[in-house]
mmCIF file of C-alpha atoms in Angstrom:
data_model
loop_
_atom_site.group_PDB
_atom_site.id
_atom_site.type_symbol
_atom_site.label_atom_id
_atom_site.label_comp_id
_atom_site.label_asym_id
_atom_site.label_seq_id
_atom_site.Cartn_x
_atom_site.Cartn_y
_atom_site.Cartn_z
ATOM 1 C CA UNK B 1 4.209 -15.379 17.007
ATOM 2 C CA UNK B 2 6.224 -15.420 13.387
ATOM 3 C CA UNK B 3 2.895 -16.852 11.781
ATOM 4 C CA UNK B 4 0.980 -14.447 12.879
ATOM 5 C CA UNK B 5 3.254 -11.645 11.716
ATOM 6 C CA UNK B 6 3.700 -13.431 8.332
ATOM 7 C CA UNK B 7 -0.353 -13.453 8.288
ATOM 8 C CA UNK B 8 -0.576 -9.551 8.698
ATOM 9 C CA UNK B 9 1.866 -8.939 6.387
ATOM 10 C CA UNK B 10 0.500 -10.951 3.755
ATOM 11 C CA UNK B 11 -2.730 -9.241 4.551
ATOM 12 C CA UNK B 12 -1.404 -5.730 4.284
ATOM 13 C CA UNK B 13 0.139 -6.398 1.011
ATOM 14 C CA UNK B 14 -2.955 -8.363 -0.568
ATOM 15 C CA UNK B 15 -4.610 -5.297 0.497
ATOM 16 C CA UNK B 16 -2.578 -2.888 -1.355
ATOM 17 C CA UNK B 17 -2.233 -5.145 -4.124
ATOM 18 C CA UNK B 18 -5.955 -5.439 -4.315
ATOM 19 C CA UNK B 19 -6.449 -1.901 -3.764
ATOM 20 C CA UNK B 20 -4.304 -1.267 -7.012
ATOM 21 C CA UNK B 21 -6.315 -3.460 -9.115
ATOM 22 C CA UNK B 22 -9.486 -2.171 -7.995
ATOM 23 C CA UNK B 23 -9.351 1.660 -7.748
ATOM 24 C CA UNK B 24 -8.585 2.648 -11.275
ATOM 25 C CA UNK B 25 -11.532 0.939 -12.660
ATOM 26 C CA UNK B 26 -14.460 1.145 -9.925
ATOM 27 C CA UNK B 27 -13.910 3.480 -7.545
ATOM 28 C CA UNK B 28 -15.614 7.065 -7.629
ATOM 29 C CA UNK B 29 -12.555 9.130 -7.808
ATOM 30 C CA UNK B 30 -10.126 11.462 -6.246
ATOM 31 C CA UNK B 31 -11.826 14.514 -4.981
ATOM 32 C CA UNK B 32 -9.583 17.865 -5.188
ATOM 33 C CA UNK B 33 -9.935 18.869 -1.863
ATOM 34 C CA UNK B 34 -12.525 20.385 0.572
ATOM 35 C CA UNK B 35 -14.877 22.838 -1.052
ATOM 36 C CA UNK B 36 -18.173 24.072 -0.696
ATOM 37 C CA UNK B 37 -21.343 22.041 -1.885
ATOM 38 C CA UNK B 38 -20.398 18.887 -3.930
ATOM 39 C CA UNK B 39 -16.679 17.673 -4.018
ATOM 40 C CA UNK B 40 -15.278 18.010 -7.280
ATOM 41 C CA UNK B 41 -13.856 14.624 -8.702
ATOM 42 C CA UNK B 42 -10.674 14.979 -10.508
ATOM 43 C CA UNK B 43 -11.738 12.259 -13.547
ATOM 44 C CA UNK B 44 -14.363 15.040 -14.492
ATOM 45 C CA UNK B 45 -11.408 17.338 -15.692
ATOM 46 C CA UNK B 46 -10.584 17.293 -19.291
ATOM 47 C CA UNK B 47 -7.068 17.539 -19.319
ATOM 48 C CA UNK B 48 -5.182 15.266 -17.295
ATOM 49 C CA UNK B 49 -7.108 15.107 -14.148
ATOM 50 C CA UNK B 50 -8.949 11.603 -15.261
ATOM 51 C CA UNK B 51 -5.333 10.056 -14.849
ATOM 52 C CA UNK B 52 -5.100 10.656 -11.273
ATOM 53 C CA UNK B 53 -6.857 7.262 -10.496
ATOM 54 C CA UNK B 54 -4.200 5.324 -12.711
ATOM 55 C CA UNK B 55 -1.693 6.367 -10.287
ATOM 56 C CA UNK B 56 -3.109 4.064 -7.778
ATOM 57 C CA UNK B 57 -2.700 1.291 -10.096
ATOM 58 C CA UNK B 58 1.276 1.757 -9.309
ATOM 59 C CA UNK B 59 -0.121 -0.436 -5.837
ATOM 60 C CA UNK B 60 0.039 -3.269 -7.779
ATOM 61 C CA UNK B 61 3.818 -3.369 -7.484
ATOM 62 C CA UNK B 62 3.190 -4.806 -3.800
ATOM 63 C CA UNK B 63 2.025 -8.308 -5.619
ATOM 64 C CA UNK B 64 6.116 -8.636 -5.572
ATOM 65 C CA UNK B 65 6.760 -8.721 -1.610
ATOM 66 C CA UNK B 66 3.784 -10.385 -1.206
ATOM 67 C CA UNK B 67 4.701 -13.355 -3.577
ATOM 68 C CA UNK B 68 8.265 -13.704 -1.923
ATOM 69 C CA UNK B 69 7.080 -13.696 1.282
ATOM 70 C CA UNK B 70 4.417 -16.427 0.607
ATOM 71 C CA UNK B 71 7.536 -18.542 -0.959
ATOM 72 C CA UNK B 72 10.256 -17.718 2.054
ATOM 73 C CA UNK B 73 7.813 -17.783 4.824
ATOM 74 C CA UNK B 74 8.167 -20.962 6.027
ATOM 75 C CA UNK B 75 11.979 -21.063 5.366
ATOM 76 C CA UNK B 76 13.643 -17.787 6.261
ATOM 77 C CA UNK B 77 13.283 -14.589 7.986
ATOM 78 C CA UNK B 78 13.361 -11.416 5.512
ATOM 79 C CA UNK B 79 16.466 -11.226 3.991
ATOM 80 C CA UNK B 80 17.885 -7.659 2.848
ATOM 81 C CA UNK B 81 16.826 -8.261 -1.010
ATOM 82 C CA UNK B 82 12.973 -8.973 0.558
ATOM 83 C CA UNK B 83 13.740 -5.555 2.521
ATOM 84 C CA UNK B 84 14.646 -4.061 -0.457
ATOM 85 C CA UNK B 85 11.919 -4.919 -2.649
ATOM 86 C CA UNK B 86 9.578 -3.945 -0.444
ATOM 87 C CA UNK B 87 11.131 -0.395 -0.479
ATOM 88 C CA UNK B 88 11.251 -0.210 -4.073
ATOM 89 C CA UNK B 89 7.384 -1.140 -4.131
ATOM 90 C CA UNK B 90 6.675 1.382 -1.201
ATOM 91 C CA UNK B 91 8.636 4.313 -3.122
ATOM 92 C CA UNK B 92 6.732 3.511 -6.230
ATOM 93 C CA UNK B 93 3.681 3.512 -4.547
ATOM 94 C CA UNK B 94 4.404 6.660 -2.917
ATOM 95 C CA UNK B 95 5.471 8.604 -6.247
ATOM 96 C CA UNK B 96 2.328 7.208 -7.892
ATOM 97 C CA UNK B 97 0.440 9.343 -5.360
ATOM 98 C CA UNK B 98 2.591 12.054 -4.921
ATOM 99 C CA UNK B 99 2.212 12.388 -8.968
ATOM 100 C CA UNK B 100 -1.415 12.394 -8.646
ATOM 101 C CA UNK B 101 -1.388 14.949 -5.870
ATOM 102 C CA UNK B 102 0.694 17.303 -7.928
ATOM 103 C CA UNK B 103 -2.104 17.422 -10.433
ATOM 104 C CA UNK B 104 -5.536 17.596 -8.694
ATOM 105 C CA UNK B 105 -6.033 14.713 -6.089
ATOM 106 C CA UNK B 106 -6.296 15.072 -2.642
ATOM 107 C CA UNK B 107 -5.237 11.958 -1.438
ATOM 108 C CA UNK B 108 -5.781 12.030 2.041
ATOM 109 C CA UNK B 109 -8.743 13.942 2.141
ATOM 110 C CA UNK B 110 -10.254 11.632 -0.590
ATOM 111 C CA UNK B 111 -9.455 8.862 1.937
ATOM 112 C CA UNK B 112 -10.421 9.690 4.782
ATOM 113 C CA UNK B 113 -12.695 12.604 4.853
ATOM 114 C CA UNK B 114 -14.907 11.343 1.476
ATOM 115 C CA UNK B 115 -14.299 8.702 2.693
ATOM 116 C CA UNK B 116 -12.947 5.832 0.603
ATOM 117 C CA UNK B 117 -12.406 3.134 2.875
ATOM 118 C CA UNK B 118 -10.558 1.172 0.371
ATOM 119 C CA UNK B 119 -7.514 3.539 -0.403
ATOM 120 C CA UNK B 120 -7.779 4.386 3.626
ATOM 121 C CA UNK B 121 -7.060 0.737 4.211
ATOM 122 C CA UNK B 122 -4.449 0.580 1.903
ATOM 123 C CA UNK B 123 -2.669 3.900 3.064
ATOM 124 C CA UNK B 124 -2.705 2.489 6.391
ATOM 125 C CA UNK B 125 -1.613 -0.936 5.165
ATOM 126 C CA UNK B 126 1.471 0.624 3.472
ATOM 127 C CA UNK B 127 3.475 1.739 6.688
ATOM 128 C CA UNK B 128 2.304 -0.929 8.727
ATOM 129 C CA UNK B 129 3.549 -3.609 6.416
ATOM 130 C CA UNK B 130 6.713 -2.043 6.728
ATOM 131 C CA UNK B 131 6.634 -2.336 10.341
ATOM 132 C CA UNK B 132 5.311 -5.925 10.063
ATOM 133 C CA UNK B 133 8.308 -6.841 7.768
ATOM 134 C CA UNK B 134 10.881 -5.134 10.240
ATOM 135 C CA UNK B 135 9.114 -6.983 12.977
ATOM 136 C CA UNK B 136 9.381 -10.330 11.288
ATOM 137 C CA UNK B 137 13.262 -9.664 10.205
ATOM 138 C CA UNK B 138 13.653 -8.891 14.147
ATOM 139 C CA UNK B 139 12.070 -12.104 15.424
ATOM 140 C CA UNK B 140 14.375 -14.102 13.298
ATOM 141 C CA UNK B 141 17.217 -12.464 14.453
ATOM 142 C CA UNK B 142 16.366 -12.438 18.129
ATOM 143 C CA UNK B 143 15.655 -16.339 17.526
ATOM 144 C CA UNK B 144 19.194 -16.722 16.045
ATOM 145 C CA UNK B 145 20.764 -15.253 19.067
ATOM 146 C CA UNK B 146 19.512 -17.361 21.619
#
């Protein structure tokens, strides 16, 4: 069970990292929200709307929790430092999305209604990776108390 949890966690962190690398240069971009007719893409704005796509690049910070789990996967359960590292990565990712939403981007509308499946999967993987890390920590604790 622990191996499956580790692999699922690594898949989540890997997908989030991949999305951070892939999205800014290859995605169509964020839309400003529901509108009549064709969606309005933020990267068409001459002022600051084009920078919204760069906010997803912050997702690459999930390469750090990914690397730490790969190294520690076979040796130990997640410790406080690993939980803190995941928390910092998640906070940075959420902050980047928050900044994008302040400007033009409708994050969830773009991900789930446009749709942008790679962004939607990353948004689902973000809390799922936290849950999996928590389950990994709990599975190590339960094993210790037996």
